[in-house]
Coordinates of C-alpha atoms and ligand atoms in Angstrom, one line a residue:
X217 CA 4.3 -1.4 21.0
X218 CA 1.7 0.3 19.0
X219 CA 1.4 1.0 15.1
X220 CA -0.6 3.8 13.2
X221 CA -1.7 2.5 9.8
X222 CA -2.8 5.0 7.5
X223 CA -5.8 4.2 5.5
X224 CA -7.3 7.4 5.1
X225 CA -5.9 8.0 1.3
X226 CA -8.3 8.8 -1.8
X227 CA -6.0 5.7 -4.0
X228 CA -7.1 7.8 -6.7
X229 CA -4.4 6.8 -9.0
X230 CA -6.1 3.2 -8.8
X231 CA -9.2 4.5 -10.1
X232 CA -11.4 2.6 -11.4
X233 CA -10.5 0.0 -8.2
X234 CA -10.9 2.4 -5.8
X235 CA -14.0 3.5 -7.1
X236 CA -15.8 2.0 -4.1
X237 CA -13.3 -0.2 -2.2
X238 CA -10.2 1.7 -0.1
X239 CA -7.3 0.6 -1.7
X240 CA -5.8 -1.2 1.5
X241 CA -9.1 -2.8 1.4
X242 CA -8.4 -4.8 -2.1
X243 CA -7.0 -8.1 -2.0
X244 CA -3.4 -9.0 -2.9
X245 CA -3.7 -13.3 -3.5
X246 CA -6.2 -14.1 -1.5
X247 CA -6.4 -11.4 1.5
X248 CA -6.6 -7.8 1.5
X249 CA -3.3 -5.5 1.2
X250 CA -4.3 -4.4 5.0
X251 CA -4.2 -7.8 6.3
X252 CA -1.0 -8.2 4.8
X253 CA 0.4 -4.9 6.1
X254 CA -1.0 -6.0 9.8
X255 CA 0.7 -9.2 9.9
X256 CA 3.8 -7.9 8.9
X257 CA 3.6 -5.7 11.8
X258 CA 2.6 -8.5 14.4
X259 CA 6.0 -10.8 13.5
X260 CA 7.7 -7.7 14.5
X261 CA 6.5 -7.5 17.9
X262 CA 3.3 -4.6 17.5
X263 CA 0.6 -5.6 19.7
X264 CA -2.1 -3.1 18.8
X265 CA -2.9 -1.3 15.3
X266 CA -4.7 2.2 14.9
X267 CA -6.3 2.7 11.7
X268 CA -5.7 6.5 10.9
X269 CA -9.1 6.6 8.4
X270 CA -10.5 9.1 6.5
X271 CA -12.4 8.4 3.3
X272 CA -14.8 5.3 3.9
X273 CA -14.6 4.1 7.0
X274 CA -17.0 1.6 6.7
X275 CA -15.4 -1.0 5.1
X276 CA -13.0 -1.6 7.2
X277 CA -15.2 -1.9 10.1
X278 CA -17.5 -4.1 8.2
X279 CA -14.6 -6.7 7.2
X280 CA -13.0 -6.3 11.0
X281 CA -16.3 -7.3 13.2
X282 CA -14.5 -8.6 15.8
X283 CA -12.3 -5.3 16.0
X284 CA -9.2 -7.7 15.4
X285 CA -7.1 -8.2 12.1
X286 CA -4.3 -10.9 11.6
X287 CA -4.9 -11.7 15.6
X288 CA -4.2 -8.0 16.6
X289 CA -7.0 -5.8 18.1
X290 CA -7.5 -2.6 16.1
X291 CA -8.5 0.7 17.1
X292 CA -10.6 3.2 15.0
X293 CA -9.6 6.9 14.7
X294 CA -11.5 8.3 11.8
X295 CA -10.7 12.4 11.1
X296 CA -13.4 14.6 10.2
X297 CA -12.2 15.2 7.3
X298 CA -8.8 13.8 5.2
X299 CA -5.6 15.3 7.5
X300 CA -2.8 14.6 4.9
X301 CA -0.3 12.2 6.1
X302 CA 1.2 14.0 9.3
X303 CA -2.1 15.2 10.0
X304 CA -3.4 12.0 10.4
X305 CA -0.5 10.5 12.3
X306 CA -1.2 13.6 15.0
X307 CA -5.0 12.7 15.0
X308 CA -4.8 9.0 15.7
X309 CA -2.1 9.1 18.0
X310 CA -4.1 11.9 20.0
X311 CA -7.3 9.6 19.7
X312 CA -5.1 6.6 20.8
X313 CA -3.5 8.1 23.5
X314 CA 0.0 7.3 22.3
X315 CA 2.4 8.5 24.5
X316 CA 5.6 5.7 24.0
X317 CA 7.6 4.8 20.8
X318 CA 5.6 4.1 17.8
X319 CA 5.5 2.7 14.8
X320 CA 3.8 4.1 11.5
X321 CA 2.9 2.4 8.4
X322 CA 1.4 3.3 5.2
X323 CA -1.7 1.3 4.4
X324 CA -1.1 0.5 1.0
X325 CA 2.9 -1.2 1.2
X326 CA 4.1 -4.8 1.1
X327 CA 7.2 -5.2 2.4
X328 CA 8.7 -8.5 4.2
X329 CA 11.0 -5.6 6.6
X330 CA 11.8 -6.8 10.1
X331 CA 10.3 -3.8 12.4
X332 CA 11.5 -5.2 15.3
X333 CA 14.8 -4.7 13.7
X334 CA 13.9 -1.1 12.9
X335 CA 12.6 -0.2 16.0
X336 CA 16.0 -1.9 17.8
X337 CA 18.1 0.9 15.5
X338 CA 15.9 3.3 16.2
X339 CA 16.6 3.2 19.9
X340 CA 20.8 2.1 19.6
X341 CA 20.5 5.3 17.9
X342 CA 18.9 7.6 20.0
X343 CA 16.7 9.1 17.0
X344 CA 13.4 11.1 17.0
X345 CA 12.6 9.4 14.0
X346 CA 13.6 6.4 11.8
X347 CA 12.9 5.7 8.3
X348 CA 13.0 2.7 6.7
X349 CA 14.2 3.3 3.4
X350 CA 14.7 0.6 -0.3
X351 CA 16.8 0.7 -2.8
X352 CA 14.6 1.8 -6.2
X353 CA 15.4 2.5 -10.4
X354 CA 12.8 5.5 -9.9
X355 CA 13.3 7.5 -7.0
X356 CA 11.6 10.6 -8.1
X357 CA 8.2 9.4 -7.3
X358 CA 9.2 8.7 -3.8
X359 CA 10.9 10.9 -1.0
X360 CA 14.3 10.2 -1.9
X361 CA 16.8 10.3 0.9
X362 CA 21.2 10.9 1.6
X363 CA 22.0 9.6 4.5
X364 CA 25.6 10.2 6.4
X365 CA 27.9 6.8 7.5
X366 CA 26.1 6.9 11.1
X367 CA 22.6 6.5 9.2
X368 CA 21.3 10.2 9.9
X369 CA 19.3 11.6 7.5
X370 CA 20.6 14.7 5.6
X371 CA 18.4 15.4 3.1
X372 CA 14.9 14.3 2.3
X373 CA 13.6 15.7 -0.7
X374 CA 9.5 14.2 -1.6
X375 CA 9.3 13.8 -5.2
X376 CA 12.1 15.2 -6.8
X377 CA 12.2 16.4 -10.3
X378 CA 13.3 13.7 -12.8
X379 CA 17.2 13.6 -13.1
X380 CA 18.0 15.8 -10.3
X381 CA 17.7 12.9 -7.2
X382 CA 20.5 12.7 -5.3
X383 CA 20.0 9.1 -4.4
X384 CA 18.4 6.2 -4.9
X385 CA 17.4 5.5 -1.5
X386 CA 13.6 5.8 -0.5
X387 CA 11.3 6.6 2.2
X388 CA 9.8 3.1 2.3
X389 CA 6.7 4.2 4.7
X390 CA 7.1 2.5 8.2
X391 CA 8.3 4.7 10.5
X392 CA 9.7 4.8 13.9
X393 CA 8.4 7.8 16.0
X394 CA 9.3 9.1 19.2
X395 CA 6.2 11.0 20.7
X396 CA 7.8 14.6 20.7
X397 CA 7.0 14.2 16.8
X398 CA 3.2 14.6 17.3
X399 CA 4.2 17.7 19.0
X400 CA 6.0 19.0 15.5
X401 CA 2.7 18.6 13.6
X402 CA 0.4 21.9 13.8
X403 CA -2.9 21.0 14.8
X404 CA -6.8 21.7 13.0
X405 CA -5.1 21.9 9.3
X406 CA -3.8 19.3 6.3
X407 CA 0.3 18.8 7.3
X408 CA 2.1 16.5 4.9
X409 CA 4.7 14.3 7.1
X410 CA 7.2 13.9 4.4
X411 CA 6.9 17.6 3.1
X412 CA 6.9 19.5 6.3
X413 CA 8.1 17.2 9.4
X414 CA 10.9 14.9 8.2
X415 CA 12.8 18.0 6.9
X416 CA 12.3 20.0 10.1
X417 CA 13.4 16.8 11.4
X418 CA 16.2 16.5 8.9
X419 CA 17.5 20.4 10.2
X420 CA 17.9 18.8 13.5
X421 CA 19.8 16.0 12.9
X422 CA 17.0 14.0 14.9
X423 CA 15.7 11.9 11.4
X424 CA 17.7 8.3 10.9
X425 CA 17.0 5.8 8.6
X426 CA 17.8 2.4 7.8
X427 CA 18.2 0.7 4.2
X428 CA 17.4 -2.8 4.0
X429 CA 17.1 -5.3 0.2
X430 CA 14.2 -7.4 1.6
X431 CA 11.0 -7.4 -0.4
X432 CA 9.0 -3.9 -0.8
X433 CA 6.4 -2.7 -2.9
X434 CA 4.2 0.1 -3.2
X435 CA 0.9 -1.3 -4.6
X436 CA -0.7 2.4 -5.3
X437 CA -0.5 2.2 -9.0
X438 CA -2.0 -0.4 -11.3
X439 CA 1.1 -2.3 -12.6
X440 CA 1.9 -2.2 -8.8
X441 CA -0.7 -3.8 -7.7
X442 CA -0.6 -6.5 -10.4
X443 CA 3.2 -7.2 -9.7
X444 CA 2.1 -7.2 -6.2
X445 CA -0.1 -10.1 -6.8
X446 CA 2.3 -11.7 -9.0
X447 CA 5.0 -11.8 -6.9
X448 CA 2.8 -13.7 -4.2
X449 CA 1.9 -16.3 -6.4
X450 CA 5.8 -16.6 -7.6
X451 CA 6.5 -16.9 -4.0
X452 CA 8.6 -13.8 -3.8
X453 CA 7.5 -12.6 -0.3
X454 CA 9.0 -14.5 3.1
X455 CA 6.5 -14.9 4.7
X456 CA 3.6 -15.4 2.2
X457 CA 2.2 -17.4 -0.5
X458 CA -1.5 -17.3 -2.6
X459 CA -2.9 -20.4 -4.8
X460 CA -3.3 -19.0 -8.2
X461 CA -7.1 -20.3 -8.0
X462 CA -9.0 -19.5 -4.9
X463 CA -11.4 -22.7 -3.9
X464 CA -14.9 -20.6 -4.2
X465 CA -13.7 -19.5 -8.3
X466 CA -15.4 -21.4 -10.7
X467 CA -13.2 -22.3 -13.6
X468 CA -14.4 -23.5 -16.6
X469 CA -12.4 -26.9 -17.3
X470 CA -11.4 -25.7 -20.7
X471 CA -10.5 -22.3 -20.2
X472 CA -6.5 -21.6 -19.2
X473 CA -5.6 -19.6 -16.6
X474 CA -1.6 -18.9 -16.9
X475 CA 0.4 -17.0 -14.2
X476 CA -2.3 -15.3 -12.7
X477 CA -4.7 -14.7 -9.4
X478 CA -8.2 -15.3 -9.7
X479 CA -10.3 -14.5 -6.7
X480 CA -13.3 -16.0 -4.7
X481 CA -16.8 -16.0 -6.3
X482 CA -14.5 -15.3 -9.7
X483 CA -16.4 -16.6 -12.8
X484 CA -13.9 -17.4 -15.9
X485 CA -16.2 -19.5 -18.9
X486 CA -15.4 -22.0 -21.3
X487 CA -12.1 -21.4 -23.6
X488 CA -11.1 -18.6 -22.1
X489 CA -7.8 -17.5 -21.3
X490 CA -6.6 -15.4 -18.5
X491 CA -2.7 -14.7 -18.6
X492 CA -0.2 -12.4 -16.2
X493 CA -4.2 -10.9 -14.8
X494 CA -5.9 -11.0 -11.3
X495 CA -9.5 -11.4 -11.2
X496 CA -10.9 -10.0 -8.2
X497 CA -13.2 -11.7 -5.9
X498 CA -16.7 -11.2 -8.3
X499 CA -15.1 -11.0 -11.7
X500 CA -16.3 -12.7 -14.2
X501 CA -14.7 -13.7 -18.0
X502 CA -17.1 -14.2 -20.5
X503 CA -16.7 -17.7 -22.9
X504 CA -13.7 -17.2 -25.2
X505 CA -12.7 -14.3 -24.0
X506 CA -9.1 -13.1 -23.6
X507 CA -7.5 -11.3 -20.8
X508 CA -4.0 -10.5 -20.1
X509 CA -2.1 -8.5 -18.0
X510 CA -5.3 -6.9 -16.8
X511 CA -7.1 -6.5 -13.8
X512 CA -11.0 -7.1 -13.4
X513 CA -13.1 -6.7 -10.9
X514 CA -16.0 -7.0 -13.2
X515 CA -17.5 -8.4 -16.2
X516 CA -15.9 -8.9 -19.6
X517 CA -18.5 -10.0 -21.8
X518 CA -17.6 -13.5 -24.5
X519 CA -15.1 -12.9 -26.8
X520 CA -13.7 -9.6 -25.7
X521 CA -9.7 -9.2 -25.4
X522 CA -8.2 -6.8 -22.6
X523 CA -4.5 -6.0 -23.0
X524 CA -3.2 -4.1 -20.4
X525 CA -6.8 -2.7 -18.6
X526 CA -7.8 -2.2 -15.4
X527 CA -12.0 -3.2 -15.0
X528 CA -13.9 -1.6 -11.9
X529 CA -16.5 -3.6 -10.4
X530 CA -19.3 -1.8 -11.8
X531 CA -18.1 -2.2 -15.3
X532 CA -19.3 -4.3 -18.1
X533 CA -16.6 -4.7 -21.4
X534 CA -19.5 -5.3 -23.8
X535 CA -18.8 -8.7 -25.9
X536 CA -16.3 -9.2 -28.3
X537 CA -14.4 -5.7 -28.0
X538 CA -11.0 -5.3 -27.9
X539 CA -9.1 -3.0 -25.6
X540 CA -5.2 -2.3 -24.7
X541 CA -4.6 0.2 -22.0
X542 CA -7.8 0.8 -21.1
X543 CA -9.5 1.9 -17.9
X544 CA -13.0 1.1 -17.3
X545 CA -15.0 3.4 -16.7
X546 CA -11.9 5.5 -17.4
X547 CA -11.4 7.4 -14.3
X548 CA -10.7 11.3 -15.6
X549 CA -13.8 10.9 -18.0
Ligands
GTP803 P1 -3.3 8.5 -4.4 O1 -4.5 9.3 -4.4 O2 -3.3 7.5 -5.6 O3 -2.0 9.3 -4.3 O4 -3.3 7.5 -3.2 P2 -3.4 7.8 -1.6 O5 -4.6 8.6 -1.3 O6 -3.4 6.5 -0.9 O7 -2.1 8.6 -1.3 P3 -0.7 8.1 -0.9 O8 -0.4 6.8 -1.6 O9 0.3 9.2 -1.1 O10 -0.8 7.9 0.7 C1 0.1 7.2 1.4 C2 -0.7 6.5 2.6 O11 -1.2 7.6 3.4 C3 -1.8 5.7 2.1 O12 -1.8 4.5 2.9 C4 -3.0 6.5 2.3 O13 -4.2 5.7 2.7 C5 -2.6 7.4 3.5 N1 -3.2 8.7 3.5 C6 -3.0 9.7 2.6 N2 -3.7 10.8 2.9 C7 -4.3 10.6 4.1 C8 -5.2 11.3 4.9 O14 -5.5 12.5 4.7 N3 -5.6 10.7 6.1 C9 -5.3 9.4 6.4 N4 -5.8 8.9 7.5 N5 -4.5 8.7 5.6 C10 -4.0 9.2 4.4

């Protein structure tokens, strides 16, 4: 069976990360958030991904030369211009040819979900279209969904107003499709899957979904992303585990690093300390400086302390400053 990742997002609300890498494209431990989202697909029986792209293609071709990712050969379907998410699942399948069951996924979740499980419901169920859906405290930044006791979707509502959700039950992103749901998107414009086809769906009584308590994440905010990488280090995902170090970081012997990831190429210097943090693959931590629950992908000069911040790769924190809750460069500047 074939999957459709989307990649195609702008990950602005990762800003300054995103600044100039994709967001499926950054690393979670010690391989990238796509790679992760690609072998999670092959244990459940996919045999071929599309990568639905948009903005920056490139990297992803660069960092796949072989046109394979976690043992799986990929296909390219880049849109001419950014589709929205339906959009974009209408594109690539077109491009792909997909003409069979299929399976969607948004680039940018973790989850330890068994698709070969979903895509068994999906069929025992005779659905258009199944959702797999978590459990959250938060549901109204997510499409929050009611189903009825024989798992058919009757309401989908995408971000709900605060205190007016009618469950905590979310649209998890990875989808099953039957192929009569590319036919539902309208061609040549922006269509938004969970704003205009899953409640057409929903009026048709065609839209299942299935609830499952294994681990899921959504890594498309900062404190995301950091609990993302966290929780792989804590060993909190099934299937996957991260050293805290990676071999090609140099770590000066008498700085600490405490509960955190720190990439290849990393750089931390003498008597620093880097707490709760990832360092990205590049980072470097200047002598004495202090970093915790931060994320850097570039340079934070001696003696600085980041509480908090988030440091894009093309970003210097001068020596000794001091920030908490900072984003730098700060993305709405
Ligand atoms: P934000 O800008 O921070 O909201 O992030 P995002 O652009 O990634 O948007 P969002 O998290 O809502 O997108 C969910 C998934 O759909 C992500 O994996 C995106 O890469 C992908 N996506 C969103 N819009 C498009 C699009 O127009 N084309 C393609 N191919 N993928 C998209």
């Amino acid at each position: 069976m074939r999957a459709v990742v989307l990649v195609g997002g702008f990950g602005t609300r990762l800003r300054p990360l995103t600044n100039n890498t994709p967001k499926p494209m950054l690393p979670v431990g010690h391989h990238s958030i796509i790679e992760s989202v690609v072998s999670q697909l092959a244990r459940g029986g996919i045999s071929e991904v599309v990568l639905a792209l948009g903005f920056r293609p490139e990297p992803f071709v660069a960092a796949f030369p072989d046109g394979t990712c976690a043992g799986i050969p990929l296909t390219y379907a880049v849109e001419p211009e950014p589709l929205d998410t339906a959009g974009a699942i209408r594109f690539a399948a077109m491009a792909a040819g997909i003409d069979g069951t299929f399976v969607v996924v948004n680039g940018d979740v973790i989850c330890d979900v068994d698709v070969a499980a979903l895509v068994a419901f999906h069929h025992s169920s005779g659905a258009e279209g199944t959702l797999h859906l978590t459990a959250v405290e938060n549901p109204s930044a997510f499409g929050v969904v009611v189903l009825d006791g024989s798992g058919v979707v009757q309401r989908f509502v995408e971000k709900p107003a605060p205190g007016t959700e009618t469950s905590n039950l979310v649209n998890a992103g990875t989808y099953v499709l039957e192929p009569s749901v590319i036919e539902r998107i309208p061609d040549g414009r922006k269509v938004s899957v969970e704003r205009e086809v899953f409640p057409l769906m929903v009026a048709d009584r065609t839209l299942f979904g299935l609830a499952t308590d294994d681990y899921w994440l959504d890594t498309g905010q900062p404190h995301l992303y950091l609990r993302a990488n966290l929780d792989l280090l804590d060993g909190r995902r099934q299937h996957e585990r991260c050293a805290a170090v990676a071999p090609g970081a140099t770590v000066a012997p008498s700085a600490t690093i405490r509960h955190s990831v720190v990439g290849e190429g990393a750089v931390v210097g003498d008597g620093a300390l880097v707490e709760d943090s990832v360092l990205l693959p590049g980072a470097s931590v200047g002598d004495g400086a202090r970093v915790r629950d931060s994320i850097v992908a570039g340079s934070v000069g001696a003696w600085a302390s980041l509480l908090s911040c988030v440091v894009g790769s093309t970003a210097t924190v001068a020596e000794g400053l001091e920030l908490t809750g900072a984003r730098v460069p700060d993305p709405t500047a």
